[in-house]
């Protein structure tokens, strides 16, 4: 077997209880499902730390072969020119800064990027797109996007663009069933990206790079919770690792 590509995984930072009184412990957390999905696809997952030095982050980006933007809290609406509105959830400004920087660094090196849930949203914002801050208040559709079923259960259908990179991950299928845990979504698709997946109400559920030479792909659902039983979900991880090889 040849060299396994190194895939960087972004994560959320949480305060945890420290054994030292008065000294909070900051920890970056990523679900094992993301890392194990990369592993199953033949890649080597590594969690991106919250570093302060841009040069250090740049050095890390040079060593990475691909980037996986994972799920998490809301993206700061100021990044796409809006004021915060009722329904906006918790923000992670430090994560926004790191992910935006990494997206720019990886794109400058023409390295592949896969976005999942929040990852799709921040990728769209990084390239100049906008978001619905809260679907129940701002979107006309009636489909449930924060499902009550378990995380590994598919609950609604998504129509895929025939011939798209995304459809290829799903063995050429143009209608798939997915899970759903989000209250924000892409509103205007950024330049350089194109919508390639929609729910029954017409909401954008997937985007990919419009330039064939630039490997960018993102989905609003959570394939990390489905790849063990869904070949299409596994195909997303495989496609990222293959593009990074």
PDB file of C-alpha atoms in Angstrom:
ATOM      1  CA  UNK A   1       0.000   0.000   0.000  1.00  0.00           C
ATOM      2  CA  UNK A   2       1.254   3.485  -0.864  1.00  0.00           C
ATOM      3  CA  UNK A   3       1.407   6.464   1.414  1.00  0.00           C
ATOM      4  CA  UNK A   4      -1.917   7.202   3.084  1.00  0.00           C
ATOM      5  CA  UNK A   5      -2.962  10.853   2.638  1.00  0.00           C
ATOM      6  CA  UNK A   6      -3.117  13.045   5.743  1.00  0.00           C
ATOM      7  CA  UNK A   7      -6.601  14.532   6.225  1.00  0.00           C
ATOM      8  CA  UNK A   8      -7.097  17.436   8.630  1.00  0.00           C
ATOM      9  CA  UNK A   9     -10.337  17.489  10.657  1.00  0.00           C
ATOM     10  CA  UNK A  10     -11.614  20.715  12.173  1.00  0.00           C
ATOM     11  CA  UNK A  11     -13.470  20.587  15.476  1.00  0.00           C
ATOM     12  CA  UNK A  12     -15.217  22.563  18.182  1.00  0.00           C
ATOM     13  CA  UNK A  13     -13.520  23.872  21.301  1.00  0.00           C
ATOM     14  CA  UNK A  14     -15.147  23.346  24.675  1.00  0.00           C
ATOM     15  CA  UNK A  15     -14.302  24.255  28.234  1.00  0.00           C
ATOM     16  CA  UNK A  16     -13.817  21.206  30.411  1.00  0.00           C
ATOM     17  CA  UNK A  17     -13.358  20.877  34.136  1.00  0.00           C
ATOM     18  CA  UNK A  18      -9.718  21.075  35.151  1.00  0.00           C
ATOM     19  CA  UNK A  19      -8.183  19.376  38.155  1.00  0.00           C
ATOM     20  CA  UNK A  20      -6.567  22.709  39.011  1.00  0.00           C
ATOM     21  CA  UNK A  21      -8.985  25.157  40.693  1.00  0.00           C
ATOM     22  CA  UNK A  22      -9.671  28.268  38.660  1.00  0.00           C
ATOM     23  CA  UNK A  23      -7.884  26.951  35.563  1.00  0.00           C
ATOM     24  CA  UNK A  24     -10.317  25.945  32.788  1.00  0.00           C
ATOM     25  CA  UNK A  25      -9.233  23.242  30.369  1.00  0.00           C
ATOM     26  CA  UNK A  26      -9.853  23.976  26.682  1.00  0.00           C
ATOM     27  CA  UNK A  27     -10.337  20.902  24.502  1.00  0.00           C
ATOM     28  CA  UNK A  28     -10.918  20.457  20.771  1.00  0.00           C
ATOM     29  CA  UNK A  29     -13.498  17.744  20.128  1.00  0.00           C
ATOM     30  CA  UNK A  30     -14.359  15.816  16.970  1.00  0.00           C
ATOM     31  CA  UNK A  31     -16.688  12.834  16.767  1.00  0.00           C
ATOM     32  CA  UNK A  32     -14.919   9.526  16.224  1.00  0.00           C
ATOM     33  CA  UNK A  33     -17.299   8.894  13.318  1.00  0.00           C
ATOM     34  CA  UNK A  34     -15.490  11.500  11.189  1.00  0.00           C
ATOM     35  CA  UNK A  35     -12.028  10.137  11.959  1.00  0.00           C
ATOM     36  CA  UNK A  36     -13.064   6.532  11.485  1.00  0.00           C
ATOM     37  CA  UNK A  37     -14.753   7.397   8.191  1.00  0.00           C
ATOM     38  CA  UNK A  38     -11.463   8.843   6.919  1.00  0.00           C
ATOM     39  CA  UNK A  39      -9.644   5.786   8.253  1.00  0.00           C
ATOM     40  CA  UNK A  40     -12.060   3.381   6.541  1.00  0.00           C
ATOM     41  CA  UNK A  41     -11.539   5.269   3.271  1.00  0.00           C
ATOM     42  CA  UNK A  42      -7.759   4.825   3.487  1.00  0.00           C
ATOM     43  CA  UNK A  43      -6.714   8.185   4.898  1.00  0.00           C
ATOM     44  CA  UNK A  44      -4.937   9.249   8.074  1.00  0.00           C
ATOM     45  CA  UNK A  45      -7.107  11.618  10.164  1.00  0.00           C
ATOM     46  CA  UNK A  46      -5.575  14.360  12.302  1.00  0.00           C
ATOM     47  CA  UNK A  47      -7.493  16.892  14.408  1.00  0.00           C
ATOM     48  CA  UNK A  48      -6.598  20.545  13.772  1.00  0.00           C
ATOM     49  CA  UNK A  49      -5.612  22.361  16.981  1.00  0.00           C
ATOM     50  CA  UNK A  50      -6.636  25.938  17.784  1.00  0.00           C
ATOM     51  CA  UNK A  51      -3.288  27.604  17.148  1.00  0.00           C
ATOM     52  CA  UNK A  52      -2.819  31.365  17.306  1.00  0.00           C
ATOM     53  CA  UNK A  53       0.099  31.797  14.900  1.00  0.00           C
ATOM     54  CA  UNK A  54      -0.965  32.011  11.266  1.00  0.00           C
ATOM     55  CA  UNK A  55       2.457  30.797  10.163  1.00  0.00           C
ATOM     56  CA  UNK A  56       2.015  27.639  12.220  1.00  0.00           C
ATOM     57  CA  UNK A  57      -1.398  27.052  10.678  1.00  0.00           C
ATOM     58  CA  UNK A  58       0.153  27.602   7.257  1.00  0.00           C
ATOM     59  CA  UNK A  59       2.880  25.068   7.971  1.00  0.00           C
ATOM     60  CA  UNK A  60       0.216  22.582   8.984  1.00  0.00           C
ATOM     61  CA  UNK A  61      -1.781  23.241   5.800  1.00  0.00           C
ATOM     62  CA  UNK A  62       1.349  22.514   3.754  1.00  0.00           C
ATOM     63  CA  UNK A  63       1.602  19.077   5.338  1.00  0.00           C
ATOM     64  CA  UNK A  64      -2.071  18.218   4.930  1.00  0.00           C
ATOM     65  CA  UNK A  65      -3.231  16.432   1.787  1.00  0.00           C
ATOM     66  CA  UNK A  66      -6.912  17.182   2.325  1.00  0.00           C
ATOM     67  CA  UNK A  67      -9.305  18.978   4.667  1.00  0.00           C
ATOM     68  CA  UNK A  68     -12.568  17.832   6.269  1.00  0.00           C
ATOM     69  CA  UNK A  69     -14.733  20.619   7.710  1.00  0.00           C
ATOM     70  CA  UNK A  70     -16.965  18.991  10.315  1.00  0.00           C
ATOM     71  CA  UNK A  71     -20.277  19.926  11.914  1.00  0.00           C
ATOM     72  CA  UNK A  72     -20.667  22.323  14.822  1.00  0.00           C
ATOM     73  CA  UNK A  73     -22.138  25.640  15.932  1.00  0.00           C
ATOM     74  CA  UNK A  74     -23.402  28.495  13.739  1.00  0.00           C
ATOM     75  CA  UNK A  75     -21.233  30.648  11.481  1.00  0.00           C
ATOM     76  CA  UNK A  76     -20.985  34.324  12.471  1.00  0.00           C
ATOM     77  CA  UNK A  77     -23.420  36.235  10.186  1.00  0.00           C
ATOM     78  CA  UNK A  78     -21.102  39.240  10.158  1.00  0.00           C
ATOM     79  CA  UNK A  79     -18.858  37.165   7.905  1.00  0.00           C
ATOM     80  CA  UNK A  80     -21.515  37.330   5.181  1.00  0.00           C
ATOM     81  CA  UNK A  81     -22.625  40.895   5.796  1.00  0.00           C
ATOM     82  CA  UNK A  82     -25.629  40.368   8.065  1.00  0.00           C
ATOM     83  CA  UNK A  83     -26.556  41.349  11.591  1.00  0.00           C
ATOM     84  CA  UNK A  84     -27.468  38.537  14.011  1.00  0.00           C
ATOM     85  CA  UNK A  85     -31.178  37.725  13.933  1.00  0.00           C
ATOM     86  CA  UNK A  86     -33.575  35.938  16.263  1.00  0.00           C
ATOM     87  CA  UNK A  87     -32.994  32.213  15.979  1.00  0.00           C
ATOM     88  CA  UNK A  88     -29.210  32.425  15.583  1.00  0.00           C
ATOM     89  CA  UNK A  89     -27.477  29.845  17.761  1.00  0.00           C
ATOM     90  CA  UNK A  90     -24.118  29.709  19.520  1.00  0.00           C
ATOM     91  CA  UNK A  91     -21.094  31.072  17.634  1.00  0.00           C
ATOM     92  CA  UNK A  92     -17.445  30.017  17.605  1.00  0.00           C
ATOM     93  CA  UNK A  93     -15.443  33.021  16.304  1.00  0.00           C
ATOM     94  CA  UNK A  94     -12.090  31.289  16.857  1.00  0.00           C
ATOM     95  CA  UNK A  95     -13.262  28.318  14.824  1.00  0.00           C
ATOM     96  CA  UNK A  96     -14.534  30.621  12.083  1.00  0.00           C
ATOM     97  CA  UNK A  97     -11.100  32.264  11.833  1.00  0.00           C
ATOM     98  CA  UNK A  98      -9.224  28.976  11.689  1.00  0.00           C
ATOM     99  CA  UNK A  99     -11.531  27.394   9.144  1.00  0.00           C
ATOM    100  CA  UNK A 100     -11.625  30.429   6.855  1.00  0.00           C
ATOM    101  CA  UNK A 101      -7.826  30.592   6.921  1.00  0.00           C
ATOM    102  CA  UNK A 102      -7.494  26.864   6.240  1.00  0.00           C
ATOM    103  CA  UNK A 103      -9.959  27.012   3.357  1.00  0.00           C
ATOM    104  CA  UNK A 104      -7.947  29.787   1.716  1.00  0.00           C
ATOM    105  CA  UNK A 105      -4.645  27.976   2.324  1.00  0.00           C
ATOM    106  CA  UNK A 106      -5.879  24.647   0.981  1.00  0.00           C
ATOM    107  CA  UNK A 107      -7.466  26.233  -2.070  1.00  0.00           C
ATOM    108  CA  UNK A 108      -4.243  28.126  -2.820  1.00  0.00           C
ATOM    109  CA  UNK A 109      -2.495  24.744  -2.906  1.00  0.00           C
ATOM    110  CA  UNK A 110      -5.334  23.121  -4.897  1.00  0.00           C
ATOM    111  CA  UNK A 111      -5.944  20.543  -2.180  1.00  0.00           C
ATOM    112  CA  UNK A 112      -9.359  18.882  -1.752  1.00  0.00           C
ATOM    113  CA  UNK A 113     -11.935  20.035   0.797  1.00  0.00           C
ATOM    114  CA  UNK A 114     -15.009  18.147   2.018  1.00  0.00           C
ATOM    115  CA  UNK A 115     -17.567  20.018   4.131  1.00  0.00           C
ATOM    116  CA  UNK A 116     -20.228  18.407   6.319  1.00  0.00           C
ATOM    117  CA  UNK A 117     -23.191  20.360   7.795  1.00  0.00           C
ATOM    118  CA  UNK A 118     -21.531  23.454   9.341  1.00  0.00           C
ATOM    119  CA  UNK A 119     -18.614  22.608   7.054  1.00  0.00           C
ATOM    120  CA  UNK A 120     -20.816  23.198   4.018  1.00  0.00           C
ATOM    121  CA  UNK A 121     -22.001  26.485   5.459  1.00  0.00           C
ATOM    122  CA  UNK A 122     -18.555  27.862   6.308  1.00  0.00           C
ATOM    123  CA  UNK A 123     -17.180  26.794   2.914  1.00  0.00           C
ATOM    124  CA  UNK A 124     -20.002  28.689   1.195  1.00  0.00           C
ATOM    125  CA  UNK A 125     -19.374  31.776   3.355  1.00  0.00           C
ATOM    126  CA  UNK A 126     -15.604  31.597   2.744  1.00  0.00           C
ATOM    127  CA  UNK A 127     -16.199  31.868  -1.007  1.00  0.00           C
ATOM    128  CA  UNK A 128     -18.703  34.723  -0.735  1.00  0.00           C
ATOM    129  CA  UNK A 129     -22.085  33.066  -0.207  1.00  0.00           C
ATOM    130  CA  UNK A 130     -24.767  33.661   2.431  1.00  0.00           C
ATOM    131  CA  UNK A 131     -26.817  31.554   4.848  1.00  0.00           C
ATOM    132  CA  UNK A 132     -30.276  31.308   6.312  1.00  0.00           C
ATOM    133  CA  UNK A 133     -29.592  32.090   9.958  1.00  0.00           C
ATOM    134  CA  UNK A 134     -32.610  30.068  11.135  1.00  0.00           C
ATOM    135  CA  UNK A 135     -34.694  27.932   8.796  1.00  0.00           C
ATOM    136  CA  UNK A 136     -37.910  27.859  10.887  1.00  0.00           C
ATOM    137  CA  UNK A 137     -38.074  31.680  10.707  1.00  0.00           C
ATOM    138  CA  UNK A 138     -36.591  32.365   7.289  1.00  0.00           C
ATOM    139  CA  UNK A 139     -37.353  29.431   4.989  1.00  0.00           C
ATOM    140  CA  UNK A 140     -40.696  28.688   3.354  1.00  0.00           C
ATOM    141  CA  UNK A 141     -40.303  24.910   3.382  1.00  0.00           C
ATOM    142  CA  UNK A 142     -42.059  22.495   5.716  1.00  0.00           C
ATOM    143  CA  UNK A 143     -39.559  19.612   5.751  1.00  0.00           C
ATOM    144  CA  UNK A 144     -38.122  18.667   9.145  1.00  0.00           C
ATOM    145  CA  UNK A 145     -34.378  19.371   9.226  1.00  0.00           C
ATOM    146  CA  UNK A 146     -33.704  18.542  12.882  1.00  0.00           C
ATOM    147  CA  UNK A 147     -34.901  14.968  12.837  1.00  0.00           C
ATOM    148  CA  UNK A 148     -36.159  13.098  15.893  1.00  0.00           C
ATOM    149  CA  UNK A 149     -34.861   9.742  14.662  1.00  0.00           C
ATOM    150  CA  UNK A 150     -31.412   8.418  15.556  1.00  0.00           C
ATOM    151  CA  UNK A 151     -28.350   9.961  13.941  1.00  0.00           C
ATOM    152  CA  UNK A 152     -27.750   6.994  11.663  1.00  0.00           C
ATOM    153  CA  UNK A 153     -31.301   6.925  10.293  1.00  0.00           C
ATOM    154  CA  UNK A 154     -32.161   8.455   6.922  1.00  0.00           C
ATOM    155  CA  UNK A 155     -35.327  10.548   7.166  1.00  0.00           C
ATOM    156  CA  UNK A 156     -35.739  12.611   3.996  1.00  0.00           C
ATOM    157  CA  UNK A 157     -34.791  12.509   0.329  1.00  0.00           C
ATOM    158  CA  UNK A 158     -32.342  14.688  -1.594  1.00  0.00           C
ATOM    159  CA  UNK A 159     -32.285  15.087  -5.358  1.00  0.00           C
ATOM    160  CA  UNK A 160     -28.754  15.024  -6.790  1.00  0.00           C
ATOM    161  CA  UNK A 161     -27.537  16.679  -9.975  1.00  0.00           C
ATOM    162  CA  UNK A 162     -26.932  13.961 -12.569  1.00  0.00           C
ATOM    163  CA  UNK A 163     -23.283  13.739 -13.580  1.00  0.00           C
ATOM    164  CA  UNK A 164     -22.078  15.668 -10.532  1.00  0.00           C
ATOM    165  CA  UNK A 165     -19.124  14.667  -8.382  1.00  0.00           C
ATOM    166  CA  UNK A 166     -21.616  14.111  -5.572  1.00  0.00           C
ATOM    167  CA  UNK A 167     -23.785  11.769  -7.629  1.00  0.00           C
ATOM    168  CA  UNK A 168     -20.681   9.747  -8.503  1.00  0.00           C
ATOM    169  CA  UNK A 169     -20.078   9.221  -4.771  1.00  0.00           C
ATOM    170  CA  UNK A 170     -23.549   7.661  -4.637  1.00  0.00           C
ATOM    171  CA  UNK A 171     -22.882   5.306  -7.594  1.00  0.00           C
ATOM    172  CA  UNK A 172     -24.671   7.597 -10.033  1.00  0.00           C
ATOM    173  CA  UNK A 173     -27.914   7.807  -8.049  1.00  0.00           C
ATOM    174  CA  UNK A 174     -29.935  11.001  -8.486  1.00  0.00           C
ATOM    175  CA  UNK A 175     -32.231  10.575  -5.458  1.00  0.00           C
ATOM    176  CA  UNK A 176     -30.856   9.519  -2.069  1.00  0.00           C
ATOM    177  CA  UNK A 177     -32.140   9.438   1.494  1.00  0.00           C
ATOM    178  CA  UNK A 178     -30.176  11.240   4.181  1.00  0.00           C
ATOM    179  CA  UNK A 179     -30.203  12.192   7.872  1.00  0.00           C
ATOM    180  CA  UNK A 180     -30.663  15.801   8.966  1.00  0.00           C
ATOM    181  CA  UNK A 181     -29.556  17.810  12.023  1.00  0.00           C
ATOM    182  CA  UNK A 182     -29.371  21.527  11.215  1.00  0.00           C
ATOM    183  CA  UNK A 183     -31.256  24.800  11.494  1.00  0.00           C
ATOM    184  CA  UNK A 184     -29.054  26.869   9.147  1.00  0.00           C
ATOM    185  CA  UNK A 185     -28.489  26.329   5.434  1.00  0.00           C
ATOM    186  CA  UNK A 186     -27.080  27.879   2.266  1.00  0.00           C
ATOM    187  CA  UNK A 187     -29.132  30.811   0.986  1.00  0.00           C
ATOM    188  CA  UNK A 188     -27.095  32.239  -1.911  1.00  0.00           C
ATOM    189  CA  UNK A 189     -24.492  29.905  -3.391  1.00  0.00           C
ATOM    190  CA  UNK A 190     -21.014  31.432  -3.537  1.00  0.00           C
ATOM    191  CA  UNK A 191     -19.199  32.201  -6.792  1.00  0.00           C
ATOM    192  CA  UNK A 192     -17.058  29.238  -7.745  1.00  0.00           C
ATOM    193  CA  UNK A 193     -19.570  26.806  -6.260  1.00  0.00           C
ATOM    194  CA  UNK A 194     -22.726  25.251  -7.658  1.00  0.00           C
ATOM    195  CA  UNK A 195     -25.727  23.598  -6.059  1.00  0.00           C
ATOM    196  CA  UNK A 196     -25.840  19.849  -6.764  1.00  0.00           C
ATOM    197  CA  UNK A 197     -28.386  18.650  -4.177  1.00  0.00           C
ATOM    198  CA  UNK A 198     -31.871  19.856  -3.125  1.00  0.00           C
ATOM    199  CA  UNK A 199     -34.568  18.680  -0.746  1.00  0.00           C
ATOM    200  CA  UNK A 200     -38.235  18.337  -1.720  1.00  0.00           C
ATOM    201  CA  UNK A 201     -38.859  22.018  -0.871  1.00  0.00           C
ATOM    202  CA  UNK A 202     -35.966  23.233  -3.036  1.00  0.00           C
ATOM    203  CA  UNK A 203     -33.508  23.986  -0.224  1.00  0.00           C
ATOM    204  CA  UNK A 204     -29.864  23.572  -1.255  1.00  0.00           C
ATOM    205  CA  UNK A 205     -28.524  20.427   0.434  1.00  0.00           C
ATOM    206  CA  UNK A 206     -25.189  20.033  -1.370  1.00  0.00           C
ATOM    207  CA  UNK A 207     -22.643  22.141  -3.249  1.00  0.00           C
ATOM    208  CA  UNK A 208     -19.455  21.462  -5.154  1.00  0.00           C
ATOM    209  CA  UNK A 209     -16.806  23.415  -7.015  1.00  0.00           C
ATOM    210  CA  UNK A 210     -17.890  24.620 -10.448  1.00  0.00           C
ATOM    211  CA  UNK A 211     -14.280  24.362 -11.662  1.00  0.00           C
ATOM    212  CA  UNK A 212     -13.421  20.768 -12.554  1.00  0.00           C
ATOM    213  CA  UNK A 213      -9.809  21.361 -11.488  1.00  0.00           C
ATOM    214  CA  UNK A 214     -10.810  22.429  -7.968  1.00  0.00           C
ATOM    215  CA  UNK A 215     -11.989  19.614  -5.666  1.00  0.00           C
ATOM    216  CA  UNK A 216     -14.598  21.145  -3.378  1.00  0.00           C
ATOM    217  CA  UNK A 217     -17.608  19.181  -2.159  1.00  0.00           C
ATOM    218  CA  UNK A 218     -19.997  19.734   0.744  1.00  0.00           C
ATOM    219  CA  UNK A 219     -23.238  18.238   2.026  1.00  0.00           C
ATOM    220  CA  UNK A 220     -25.750  19.440   4.585  1.00  0.00           C
ATOM    221  CA  UNK A 221     -26.420  15.972   6.029  1.00  0.00           C
ATOM    222  CA  UNK A 222     -24.168  13.802   8.214  1.00  0.00           C
ATOM    223  CA  UNK A 223     -22.522  10.954   6.267  1.00  0.00           C
ATOM    224  CA  UNK A 224     -20.156  10.353   9.200  1.00  0.00           C
ATOM    225  CA  UNK A 225     -23.114   8.766  11.014  1.00  0.00           C
ATOM    226  CA  UNK A 226     -24.120   6.629   8.015  1.00  0.00           C
ATOM    227  CA  UNK A 227     -20.981   5.389   6.245  1.00  0.00           C
ATOM    228  CA  UNK A 228     -20.946   2.018   8.002  1.00  0.00           C
ATOM    229  CA  UNK A 229     -24.250   1.010   6.373  1.00  0.00           C
ATOM    230  CA  UNK A 230     -24.562   3.417   3.418  1.00  0.00           C
ATOM    231  CA  UNK A 231     -22.179   2.993   0.483  1.00  0.00           C
ATOM    232  CA  UNK A 232     -22.872   6.514  -0.779  1.00  0.00           C
ATOM    233  CA  UNK A 233     -21.959   8.064   2.571  1.00  0.00           C
ATOM    234  CA  UNK A 234     -18.747   6.039   2.579  1.00  0.00           C
ATOM    235  CA  UNK A 235     -18.208   7.157  -1.011  1.00  0.00           C
ATOM    236  CA  UNK A 236     -17.898  10.774   0.160  1.00  0.00           C
ATOM    237  CA  UNK A 237     -14.985   9.883   2.425  1.00  0.00           C
ATOM    238  CA  UNK A 238     -13.439   7.707  -0.285  1.00  0.00           C
ATOM    239  CA  UNK A 239     -13.682  10.502  -2.828  1.00  0.00           C
ATOM    240  CA  UNK A 240     -11.921  12.938  -0.477  1.00  0.00           C
ATOM    241  CA  UNK A 241      -9.106  10.488   0.246  1.00  0.00           C
ATOM    242  CA  UNK A 242      -8.729   9.620  -3.449  1.00  0.00           C
ATOM    243  CA  UNK A 243      -8.537  13.315  -4.371  1.00  0.00           C
ATOM    244  CA  UNK A 244      -5.910  13.809  -1.653  1.00  0.00           C
ATOM    245  CA  UNK A 245      -3.759  10.877  -2.778  1.00  0.00           C
TER     246      UNK A 245
END
